[in-house]
Amino acid sequence: MGCQIWLIVSFLWLFQFFDHTVSSTVEENGTVFVYGRAAVGTIDEDFICATLDWWPPEKCDYGTCSWDHASILNLDLNNTILQNAIKAFAPLRIRIGGTLQDLVIYETPDQKQPCLPFTKNSSILFGYTQGCLSMRRWDELNAFFRKTGAKVIFGLNALSGRVVNPSSEAIGAWDYTNAESFIRFTVQNNYTIDGWELGNELCGGGIGARVAANQYAIDTVNLRNIVNLVYQNVSPMPLVIGPGGFFDAAWFTEYLIKTENSLNATTHHIYDLGPGVDEHLIEKILNPSYLDQEAITFRSLKNIIKTSSTKAVSWVGESGGAYNSGRNLVSNAFVYSFWYLDQLGMASLYDTKTYCRQSLIGGNYGLLNTTNFTPNPDYYSALIWRRLMGRKALFTSFSGTKKIRSYTHCAKQSKGITVLLMNLDNTTTVAVKVELNNTFILRHTKHMKSRKNVISQLTWVSNGEIQREEYHLTAKDGNLHSQVMLLNGNALQVNSTGDIPPLEPIYVNSTEPITIAPYSIVFVHMPSVVVPACA
């Protein structure tokens, strides 16, 4: 009886949801082909990552100051929504870093310089004076991380000891004295750090300053030696990560060769949509050909890693899409989930282990609203991904309109699969069937397992008892600029006590096609479809 009620409720919702769109839209059919014999990429369990930055309130872009009190140094760590938002990921990996990290000193007991805040000065590197992390604030941050269960990646100042010449070359070796003292302080206080990352955007051509690959490799080896020494009787041993900048094939090739086994993860940054001031951001996001371009970087880095002797894996260490803090009502609105989820799906296919979104909070591209901490649409997209998409990525293709983006993973909650579909078209509703081209197992809820060696239209192969779970994501009032996301027609909003809302699916009979409305996203969990890669 319970299943029948769910089917009735789900049918009524689908009818209501699509009734007001079908009359004014075109209907098309399409097919998702899932190749499930073997995974093409594998992600970490903690694939979803978000960043916390150093920018003070004075940070402004194009006349808009969007950072408020979202810095490592002034963020309200007692905010209930913030704490609940992180806890919901159980755990969320957080990368602490950004442009100003290479100007930070750490107020360790042996540090002789005064601990002063960043001060704006447009005539010097990065536009700010040197800043400082007090150990009191570091204590507060670690209490916060422990309470929320966050896994922390900390970005170290890699410009310490160097001189930046007029051509932006950073000359000299890394002076790791202050960093080593900071790492020792961290260990002595039993603070757990998941990884230490060296520098921010100093590789290749650099942003503001650049370090040669050979020197950066030497510095990374020194960081590895420090970590090995300080943590020799401590568990767990943190990762050593670098270089934390934009991909440059020749630079990364040399760096990975010369760091040998000192590096655990190599991080690159992505701002493929251009400046936040660009008025054509939405056109880029809704253009499949534009979205496809970033695959070149993913593929190139994967090949470099594969052909070198490094044991490092690939991470996206920072990705905000649109640089200079994003764009209000675009990078913090529903439309950005098309770009963000497409990035997560694409990165997975190329064996990217972790993907760090800029930012958790701060700027116009935060997962959380900078002033009131309420989740923006991309927060919910990330959380649903976290709960539904397993570690193995399966090759997926779509036959039909070019405006459908499709990705498939082994499911996290079952031995089945989860399919992610995004409709970038504003007028076309697409009815989708899913097909496999390999052996799979169809697990019946009451009957014995059966094994079929066929190309199968999965949504039609059913005894009528099997259901799938669907999570339809749309913008409130159909407005792509909306900062309110609807899940199966219901607004996702925190309650009065700051609790993250439950993410409930609708249950659909597996004999029905998957219906994707215009400008919508759907996650489809098919627990009864088991392919060899997931079994």
Coordinates of C-alpha atoms in Angstrom, one line a residue:
M1 CA 0.0 0.0 0.0
G2 CA 2.9 2.4 0.9
C3 CA 4.5 1.9 -2.6
Q4 CA 1.1 2.5 -4.3
I5 CA 0.6 5.8 -2.4
W6 CA 4.1 6.9 -3.3
L7 CA 3.4 6.1 -7.0
I8 CA 0.2 8.1 -6.9
V9 CA 1.9 11.1 -5.2
S10 CA 4.8 10.9 -7.7
F11 CA 2.5 10.7 -10.7
L12 CA 0.4 13.7 -9.5
W13 CA 3.6 15.7 -8.9
L14 CA 4.9 14.9 -12.4
F15 CA 1.6 15.7 -14.0
Q16 CA 1.4 19.0 -12.1
F17 CA 5.0 19.9 -12.8
F18 CA 5.0 19.2 -16.5
D19 CA 1.4 20.3 -17.2
H20 CA 2.3 24.0 -17.2
T21 CA 5.4 23.5 -19.3
V22 CA 4.3 20.9 -22.0
S23 CA 1.6 23.2 -23.4
S24 CA 4.2 25.8 -24.4
T25 CA 7.2 23.5 -25.2
V26 CA 8.3 21.0 -27.8
E27 CA 8.6 17.3 -26.8
E28 CA 11.4 15.1 -28.0
N29 CA 12.7 11.6 -27.2
G30 CA 16.3 10.7 -26.4
T31 CA 18.4 7.8 -25.2
V32 CA 21.2 7.7 -22.6
F33 CA 23.7 5.0 -23.3
V34 CA 25.6 3.8 -20.3
Y35 CA 28.7 1.7 -20.7
G36 CA 28.9 -0.2 -17.5
R37 CA 31.5 -2.9 -18.0
A38 CA 34.3 -0.9 -16.4
A39 CA 34.7 2.5 -14.8
V40 CA 36.5 5.2 -16.8
G41 CA 37.3 7.3 -13.8
T42 CA 37.4 7.0 -10.0
I43 CA 36.8 9.9 -7.6
D44 CA 37.7 10.1 -3.9
E45 CA 35.0 9.5 -1.3
D46 CA 35.5 13.2 -0.3
F47 CA 35.3 14.4 -4.0
I48 CA 33.2 17.4 -3.1
C49 CA 35.4 20.1 -1.6
A50 CA 34.9 23.9 -1.0
T51 CA 37.3 26.7 -0.3
L52 CA 37.6 29.3 2.4
D53 CA 39.6 32.4 1.3
W54 CA 41.6 35.2 3.0
W55 CA 39.9 38.2 1.3
P56 CA 39.0 41.1 3.7
P57 CA 35.8 43.1 3.4
E58 CA 37.7 45.7 1.3
K59 CA 38.0 43.3 -1.6
C60 CA 35.9 44.7 -4.4
D61 CA 35.5 43.8 -8.0
Y62 CA 33.9 46.0 -10.7
G63 CA 32.5 48.3 -7.9
T64 CA 31.0 45.5 -5.9
C65 CA 32.3 44.4 -2.5
S66 CA 31.0 40.9 -2.1
W67 CA 33.2 39.3 0.6
D68 CA 31.9 41.0 3.8
H69 CA 33.0 38.8 6.8
A70 CA 33.7 35.6 4.9
S71 CA 37.5 35.5 5.4
I72 CA 39.4 32.9 7.3
L73 CA 40.2 35.7 9.7
N74 CA 36.7 37.1 10.4
L75 CA 34.1 34.4 9.5
D76 CA 31.5 33.8 12.2
L77 CA 32.3 30.2 13.2
N78 CA 29.4 30.0 15.6
N79 CA 26.7 30.5 12.9
T80 CA 24.4 27.5 13.1
I81 CA 23.6 27.4 9.3
L82 CA 27.3 27.4 8.5
Q83 CA 27.9 24.5 10.9
N84 CA 24.9 22.5 9.7
A85 CA 25.8 23.1 6.1
I86 CA 29.3 21.5 6.6
K87 CA 28.0 18.7 8.8
A88 CA 25.5 17.6 6.1
F89 CA 28.4 16.4 3.9
A90 CA 29.8 14.1 6.6
P91 CA 32.5 15.1 5.8
L92 CA 33.2 18.1 3.6
R93 CA 36.7 18.7 2.5
I94 CA 37.7 22.3 2.9
R95 CA 40.7 24.0 1.2
I96 CA 42.0 27.1 3.0
G97 CA 43.8 29.2 0.5
G98 CA 43.6 31.9 -2.2
T99 CA 45.6 34.8 -3.6
L100 CA 46.6 36.3 -0.2
Q101 CA 47.8 33.0 1.2
D102 CA 51.3 33.9 -0.2
L103 CA 51.3 37.0 1.9
V104 CA 50.4 35.3 5.2
I105 CA 52.7 34.9 8.2
Y106 CA 51.8 32.6 11.1
E107 CA 52.0 33.9 14.6
T108 CA 53.9 31.0 16.1
P109 CA 55.8 31.4 19.4
D110 CA 59.1 31.9 17.6
Q111 CA 57.7 34.5 15.1
K112 CA 59.2 37.9 15.8
Q113 CA 57.1 40.1 13.5
P114 CA 54.0 41.8 14.8
C115 CA 50.7 40.0 13.8
L116 CA 49.0 42.6 11.7
P117 CA 45.9 42.4 9.4
F118 CA 45.9 42.8 5.6
T119 CA 45.8 46.4 4.6
K120 CA 44.8 47.5 1.1
N121 CA 47.6 49.0 -1.0
S122 CA 47.0 49.0 -4.7
S123 CA 50.7 49.8 -5.5
I124 CA 52.1 46.4 -4.2
L125 CA 51.8 42.8 -5.1
F126 CA 48.2 41.5 -4.9
G127 CA 47.1 44.9 -3.7
Y128 CA 47.5 44.2 0.0
T129 CA 50.2 44.3 2.6
Q130 CA 51.3 41.2 4.5
G131 CA 48.7 39.7 6.8
C132 CA 48.9 37.3 9.7
L133 CA 47.1 34.3 11.2
S134 CA 47.2 34.4 14.9
M135 CA 47.4 31.2 16.8
R136 CA 44.3 32.1 18.8
R137 CA 42.4 32.3 15.5
W138 CA 44.0 29.0 14.5
D139 CA 42.8 27.4 17.7
E140 CA 39.2 28.7 17.0
L141 CA 39.3 27.4 13.5
N142 CA 40.4 23.9 14.5
A143 CA 37.7 23.7 17.2
F144 CA 35.3 24.6 14.4
F145 CA 36.7 22.0 12.0
R146 CA 36.5 19.3 14.7
K147 CA 32.9 20.2 15.6
T148 CA 31.8 20.1 11.9
G149 CA 33.8 17.1 10.9
A150 CA 35.6 19.0 8.1
K151 CA 38.7 17.6 6.4
V152 CA 41.1 20.5 6.0
I153 CA 43.6 21.3 3.3
F154 CA 45.8 24.2 4.3
G155 CA 47.6 26.4 1.7
L156 CA 51.0 27.6 2.8
N157 CA 52.7 30.8 1.9
A158 CA 55.1 29.9 -0.9
L159 CA 56.5 33.3 -1.6
S160 CA 58.3 33.5 1.8
G161 CA 62.0 34.3 1.3
R162 CA 61.6 35.1 -2.4
V163 CA 62.0 38.5 -4.2
V164 CA 59.5 39.2 -7.0
N165 CA 61.2 41.2 -9.8
P166 CA 59.6 43.7 -12.2
S167 CA 58.8 40.9 -14.7
S168 CA 56.9 39.0 -12.0
E169 CA 59.5 36.3 -11.5
A170 CA 59.8 35.1 -7.9
I171 CA 63.6 34.7 -7.4
G172 CA 65.1 32.5 -4.7
A173 CA 64.3 29.4 -2.7
W174 CA 61.3 29.0 -0.4
D175 CA 62.0 30.1 3.2
Y176 CA 60.1 27.4 5.1
T177 CA 61.1 28.5 8.6
N178 CA 57.7 30.0 9.5
A179 CA 55.8 27.3 7.7
E180 CA 57.7 24.6 9.5
S181 CA 57.1 26.3 12.9
F182 CA 53.4 26.5 12.0
I183 CA 53.2 22.8 11.1
R184 CA 54.9 21.9 14.4
F185 CA 52.5 24.1 16.4
T186 CA 49.6 22.3 14.6
V187 CA 50.9 18.9 15.4
Q188 CA 51.7 19.8 19.0
N189 CA 48.2 20.9 19.6
N190 CA 46.8 17.7 18.1
Y191 CA 45.1 19.4 15.2
T192 CA 44.4 17.2 12.3
I193 CA 45.2 18.5 8.8
D194 CA 44.3 16.3 5.8
G195 CA 46.9 18.0 3.5
W196 CA 49.4 20.8 3.2
E197 CA 49.4 22.6 -0.1
L198 CA 52.3 24.8 -1.3
G199 CA 51.4 28.2 -2.9
N200 CA 48.6 29.6 -4.9
E201 CA 48.7 30.4 -8.6
L202 CA 52.5 30.7 -8.9
C203 CA 52.9 28.0 -11.6
G204 CA 53.2 28.5 -15.3
G205 CA 52.7 32.2 -16.2
G206 CA 51.5 32.8 -12.6
I207 CA 49.0 35.4 -11.3
G208 CA 51.0 38.3 -10.0
A209 CA 54.1 36.2 -9.5
R210 CA 55.6 33.0 -10.9
V211 CA 58.1 30.4 -9.8
A212 CA 60.0 28.2 -12.1
A213 CA 59.0 24.5 -12.2
N214 CA 62.4 23.3 -11.1
Q215 CA 62.5 25.6 -8.1
Y216 CA 59.0 24.7 -7.2
A217 CA 59.8 21.0 -7.3
I218 CA 62.7 21.6 -4.9
D219 CA 60.5 23.5 -2.6
T220 CA 57.8 20.8 -2.7
V221 CA 60.4 18.1 -1.8
N222 CA 61.4 20.3 1.2
L223 CA 57.8 20.4 2.3
R224 CA 57.6 16.7 2.0
N225 CA 60.7 16.3 4.2
I226 CA 59.3 18.7 6.8
V227 CA 56.0 16.8 6.9
N228 CA 57.8 13.4 7.1
L229 CA 59.9 14.7 10.0
V230 CA 57.2 16.4 12.0
Y231 CA 54.7 13.6 11.6
Q232 CA 57.1 10.7 12.0
N233 CA 55.3 9.5 15.1
V234 CA 51.9 11.0 14.3
S235 CA 48.9 9.5 12.4
P236 CA 47.4 10.2 10.0
M237 CA 50.2 11.4 7.7
P238 CA 48.9 14.4 5.8
L239 CA 49.0 14.8 2.0
V240 CA 51.6 17.0 0.3
I241 CA 49.8 19.0 -2.5
G242 CA 50.8 21.4 -5.2
P243 CA 51.1 23.6 -7.2
G244 CA 47.6 25.1 -6.8
G245 CA 47.5 27.1 -10.0
F246 CA 46.5 27.2 -13.6
F247 CA 47.4 24.3 -15.9
D248 CA 50.4 24.8 -18.1
A249 CA 51.4 21.5 -19.8
A250 CA 55.2 22.1 -20.0
W251 CA 55.4 23.5 -16.5
F252 CA 53.3 20.6 -14.9
T253 CA 55.3 18.0 -16.8
E254 CA 58.6 19.2 -15.5
Y255 CA 57.2 19.7 -12.0
L256 CA 55.7 16.2 -11.8
I257 CA 58.9 14.6 -13.0
K258 CA 61.1 16.5 -10.5
T259 CA 58.9 16.1 -7.4
E260 CA 59.1 12.3 -8.0
N261 CA 57.3 10.7 -5.0
S262 CA 57.1 13.7 -2.8
L263 CA 53.7 14.8 -4.1
N264 CA 50.4 13.1 -3.3
A265 CA 48.1 15.4 -5.4
T266 CA 48.6 17.9 -8.1
T267 CA 46.1 20.8 -8.1
H268 CA 45.0 23.0 -10.9
H269 CA 42.5 25.9 -10.9
I270 CA 39.6 26.5 -13.3
Y271 CA 38.0 29.8 -14.2
D272 CA 36.8 28.9 -17.6
L273 CA 33.9 31.3 -17.9
G274 CA 36.1 34.4 -17.8
P275 CA 35.6 37.5 -15.7
G276 CA 32.6 38.0 -13.5
V277 CA 31.8 41.3 -15.3
D278 CA 31.2 39.4 -18.6
E279 CA 27.5 39.9 -19.6
H280 CA 27.6 36.6 -21.6
L281 CA 28.1 34.2 -18.7
I282 CA 24.7 32.6 -19.1
E283 CA 25.2 32.1 -22.8
K284 CA 28.5 30.3 -22.1
I285 CA 26.9 28.1 -19.4
L286 CA 24.0 27.0 -21.7
N287 CA 26.3 26.3 -24.7
P288 CA 27.3 22.6 -24.8
S289 CA 30.3 23.3 -27.1
Y290 CA 31.6 25.9 -24.6
L291 CA 31.3 23.5 -21.7
D292 CA 33.1 20.8 -23.7
Q293 CA 36.3 22.9 -24.0
E294 CA 37.5 22.3 -20.4
A295 CA 37.9 18.6 -21.3
I296 CA 41.1 19.5 -23.1
T297 CA 42.7 20.5 -19.7
F298 CA 41.4 17.4 -17.9
R299 CA 42.6 15.1 -20.7
S300 CA 46.0 16.7 -20.9
L301 CA 46.7 16.5 -17.2
K302 CA 45.5 12.9 -17.0
N303 CA 47.9 12.0 -19.8
I304 CA 50.9 13.8 -18.2
I305 CA 50.3 11.9 -14.9
K306 CA 49.8 8.6 -16.8
T307 CA 53.1 8.9 -18.7
S308 CA 55.2 10.2 -15.8
S309 CA 56.6 8.2 -12.8
T310 CA 54.7 10.4 -10.3
K311 CA 52.3 8.8 -7.8
A312 CA 50.4 12.1 -7.6
V313 CA 46.7 12.2 -8.5
S314 CA 44.8 15.0 -10.1
W315 CA 42.7 17.5 -8.1
V316 CA 40.8 20.7 -9.0
G317 CA 42.1 22.8 -6.1
E318 CA 40.0 25.8 -6.8
S319 CA 37.2 26.5 -9.3
G320 CA 34.8 29.4 -9.3
G321 CA 34.0 29.5 -13.0
A322 CA 33.9 33.3 -13.3
Y323 CA 37.0 35.0 -11.8
N324 CA 37.1 38.2 -9.7
S325 CA 34.4 36.9 -7.3
G326 CA 31.8 35.8 -9.9
R327 CA 28.7 37.7 -10.8
N328 CA 25.7 38.3 -8.6
L329 CA 22.5 36.5 -9.6
V330 CA 24.5 34.3 -11.9
S331 CA 27.2 32.5 -10.0
N332 CA 25.0 32.4 -6.9
A333 CA 21.8 31.5 -8.7
F334 CA 20.2 28.4 -10.2
V335 CA 21.7 28.7 -13.6
Y336 CA 25.2 28.1 -12.2
S337 CA 24.3 24.5 -11.3
F338 CA 24.4 23.7 -15.0
W339 CA 28.0 24.7 -15.1
Y340 CA 29.0 23.3 -11.7
L341 CA 27.4 19.9 -12.1
D342 CA 28.8 19.6 -15.6
Q343 CA 32.2 20.3 -14.2
L344 CA 31.8 17.6 -11.5
G345 CA 30.7 15.1 -14.1
M346 CA 33.5 15.9 -16.5
A347 CA 36.2 16.0 -13.9
S348 CA 35.1 12.5 -12.7
L349 CA 35.5 11.0 -16.2
Y350 CA 39.1 12.1 -16.2
D351 CA 40.0 10.6 -12.9
T352 CA 40.0 13.8 -10.9
K353 CA 39.9 12.7 -7.3
T354 CA 38.8 15.9 -5.6
Y355 CA 37.0 19.1 -6.8
C356 CA 37.2 22.2 -4.7
R357 CA 34.6 24.8 -5.4
Q358 CA 35.4 28.5 -4.9
S359 CA 33.9 29.2 -2.4
L360 CA 32.1 27.7 0.5
I361 CA 31.2 31.3 1.4
G362 CA 32.4 34.6 0.1
G363 CA 32.3 36.5 -3.2
N364 CA 29.3 36.0 -5.5
Y365 CA 30.1 32.4 -6.1
G366 CA 29.8 31.0 -2.6
L367 CA 27.8 27.8 -1.9
L368 CA 26.4 29.8 1.0
N369 CA 25.1 33.4 1.0
T370 CA 27.8 35.7 2.2
T371 CA 25.6 37.8 4.5
N372 CA 23.0 35.4 5.9
F373 CA 24.7 32.0 5.3
T374 CA 21.6 30.5 3.6
P375 CA 22.5 27.9 1.0
N376 CA 22.5 29.0 -2.6
P377 CA 21.3 26.5 -5.3
D378 CA 24.8 25.1 -6.0
Y379 CA 25.0 24.0 -2.3
Y380 CA 22.1 21.7 -2.8
S381 CA 23.5 20.4 -6.2
A382 CA 26.7 19.5 -4.4
L383 CA 24.9 17.8 -1.5
I384 CA 22.7 15.7 -3.8
W385 CA 25.8 14.7 -5.8
R386 CA 27.5 13.8 -2.5
R387 CA 24.7 11.6 -1.5
L388 CA 23.9 9.9 -4.8
M389 CA 27.0 9.7 -6.9
G390 CA 29.4 6.9 -6.0
R391 CA 33.2 6.8 -6.7
K392 CA 33.1 5.1 -10.1
A393 CA 32.3 7.2 -13.2
L394 CA 30.9 5.3 -16.2
F395 CA 31.2 6.4 -19.8
T396 CA 27.9 7.9 -20.9
S397 CA 26.6 9.2 -24.2
F398 CA 23.3 10.8 -25.3
S399 CA 21.4 10.3 -28.5
G400 CA 19.0 13.1 -29.3
T401 CA 19.1 16.9 -28.7
K402 CA 22.6 18.3 -28.1
K403 CA 21.2 20.4 -25.2
I404 CA 21.2 17.4 -22.9
R405 CA 24.2 16.8 -20.7
S406 CA 24.5 13.3 -19.2
Y407 CA 26.8 11.6 -16.7
T408 CA 26.5 8.3 -14.8
H409 CA 28.2 6.9 -11.7
C410 CA 27.8 3.8 -9.7
A411 CA 25.3 4.7 -7.0
K412 CA 26.5 5.6 -3.6
Q413 CA 23.4 4.2 -1.8
S414 CA 23.1 0.9 -3.6
K415 CA 24.8 -1.4 -6.1
G416 CA 22.9 0.2 -8.9
I417 CA 23.6 3.4 -10.9
T418 CA 22.8 7.1 -10.7
V419 CA 22.3 9.1 -13.9
L420 CA 22.6 12.9 -14.0
L421 CA 20.8 14.6 -16.8
M422 CA 20.7 18.4 -17.5
N423 CA 18.5 20.1 -20.0
L424 CA 20.0 23.3 -21.3
D425 CA 17.1 24.1 -23.6
N426 CA 14.3 26.5 -22.6
T427 CA 11.6 25.1 -24.8
T428 CA 12.1 21.3 -25.2
T429 CA 10.9 18.6 -22.8
V430 CA 12.8 15.4 -23.3
A431 CA 11.6 11.9 -22.6
V432 CA 14.6 9.7 -22.0
K433 CA 15.2 6.0 -21.9
V434 CA 18.4 4.5 -20.6
E435 CA 20.2 1.7 -22.4
L436 CA 23.1 -0.5 -21.5
N437 CA 25.3 -2.3 -23.9
N438 CA 26.7 -5.0 -21.6
T439 CA 25.9 -7.6 -19.1
F440 CA 24.0 -6.4 -16.2
I441 CA 21.9 -7.7 -13.3
L442 CA 18.3 -6.7 -12.8
R443 CA 17.6 -7.3 -9.1
H444 CA 13.9 -7.8 -8.4
T445 CA 12.5 -6.8 -5.1
K446 CA 10.7 -10.1 -4.4
H447 CA 12.0 -12.6 -7.0
M448 CA 15.4 -14.1 -7.6
K449 CA 18.1 -12.3 -9.5
S450 CA 18.3 -12.7 -13.2
R451 CA 21.2 -12.1 -15.5
K452 CA 20.8 -10.8 -19.0
N453 CA 23.4 -10.4 -21.8
V454 CA 21.7 -7.8 -24.0
I455 CA 21.5 -4.2 -25.0
S456 CA 18.6 -3.2 -22.7
Q457 CA 16.2 -0.4 -22.5
L458 CA 16.4 -0.3 -18.7
T459 CA 13.4 1.7 -18.0
W460 CA 11.3 -0.8 -19.9
V461 CA 12.8 -4.0 -18.4
S462 CA 10.7 -4.4 -15.3
N463 CA 8.1 -6.6 -13.7
G464 CA 6.1 -3.6 -12.7
E465 CA 7.3 -3.7 -9.1
I466 CA 10.6 -1.9 -9.4
Q467 CA 10.8 1.8 -8.8
R468 CA 13.5 4.4 -9.3
E469 CA 14.2 7.6 -7.4
E470 CA 14.2 10.9 -9.2
Y471 CA 15.4 14.3 -7.9
H472 CA 14.2 17.1 -10.3
L473 CA 15.9 20.4 -9.7
T474 CA 14.3 23.6 -11.1
A475 CA 14.5 27.4 -10.5
K476 CA 11.7 29.1 -8.6
D477 CA 9.3 30.7 -11.0
G478 CA 11.4 29.3 -13.9
N479 CA 13.8 32.2 -13.4
L480 CA 17.4 31.2 -14.0
H481 CA 18.6 34.1 -11.8
S482 CA 16.6 32.8 -8.9
Q483 CA 18.6 31.9 -5.7
V484 CA 15.9 29.5 -4.7
M485 CA 16.1 25.9 -6.0
L486 CA 13.1 23.7 -6.1
L487 CA 13.4 19.9 -5.5
N488 CA 10.5 18.1 -7.1
G489 CA 8.5 21.3 -7.0
N490 CA 9.3 22.2 -3.4
A491 CA 11.6 25.1 -2.3
L492 CA 14.8 24.0 -0.6
Q493 CA 15.1 26.3 2.4
V494 CA 16.6 26.0 5.9
N495 CA 14.1 26.1 8.8
S496 CA 14.0 28.6 11.7
T497 CA 16.6 26.6 13.6
G498 CA 19.0 26.6 10.7
D499 CA 18.6 22.9 9.7
I500 CA 19.4 21.8 6.2
P501 CA 16.1 20.5 4.6
P502 CA 15.7 16.8 3.8
L503 CA 16.4 15.9 0.2
E504 CA 13.5 13.6 -0.7
P505 CA 13.0 12.0 -4.1
I506 CA 9.9 11.1 -6.0
Y507 CA 9.4 7.4 -6.8
V508 CA 8.7 6.6 -10.4
N509 CA 7.7 3.2 -11.9
S510 CA 10.6 1.9 -13.9
T511 CA 8.4 1.3 -16.9
E512 CA 8.2 5.1 -17.4
P513 CA 10.7 7.2 -19.4
I514 CA 12.6 9.9 -17.5
T515 CA 11.0 13.2 -18.3
I516 CA 13.3 16.3 -18.2
A517 CA 11.6 19.7 -18.3
P518 CA 13.2 22.7 -20.0
Y519 CA 16.0 24.3 -18.0
S520 CA 16.0 21.5 -15.4
I521 CA 18.3 19.0 -13.8
V522 CA 17.5 15.5 -12.7
F523 CA 19.4 12.9 -10.7
V524 CA 18.0 9.4 -11.3
H525 CA 18.9 6.6 -8.8
M526 CA 18.3 3.2 -10.3
P527 CA 19.0 0.8 -7.4
S528 CA 17.8 -2.3 -9.4
V529 CA 20.2 -1.8 -12.3
V530 CA 23.6 -3.4 -11.5
V531 CA 26.3 -3.2 -14.1
P532 CA 29.7 -5.1 -13.9
A533 CA 31.6 -2.0 -13.0
C534 CA 29.4 -1.4 -9.9
A535 CA 28.9 -5.0 -8.8

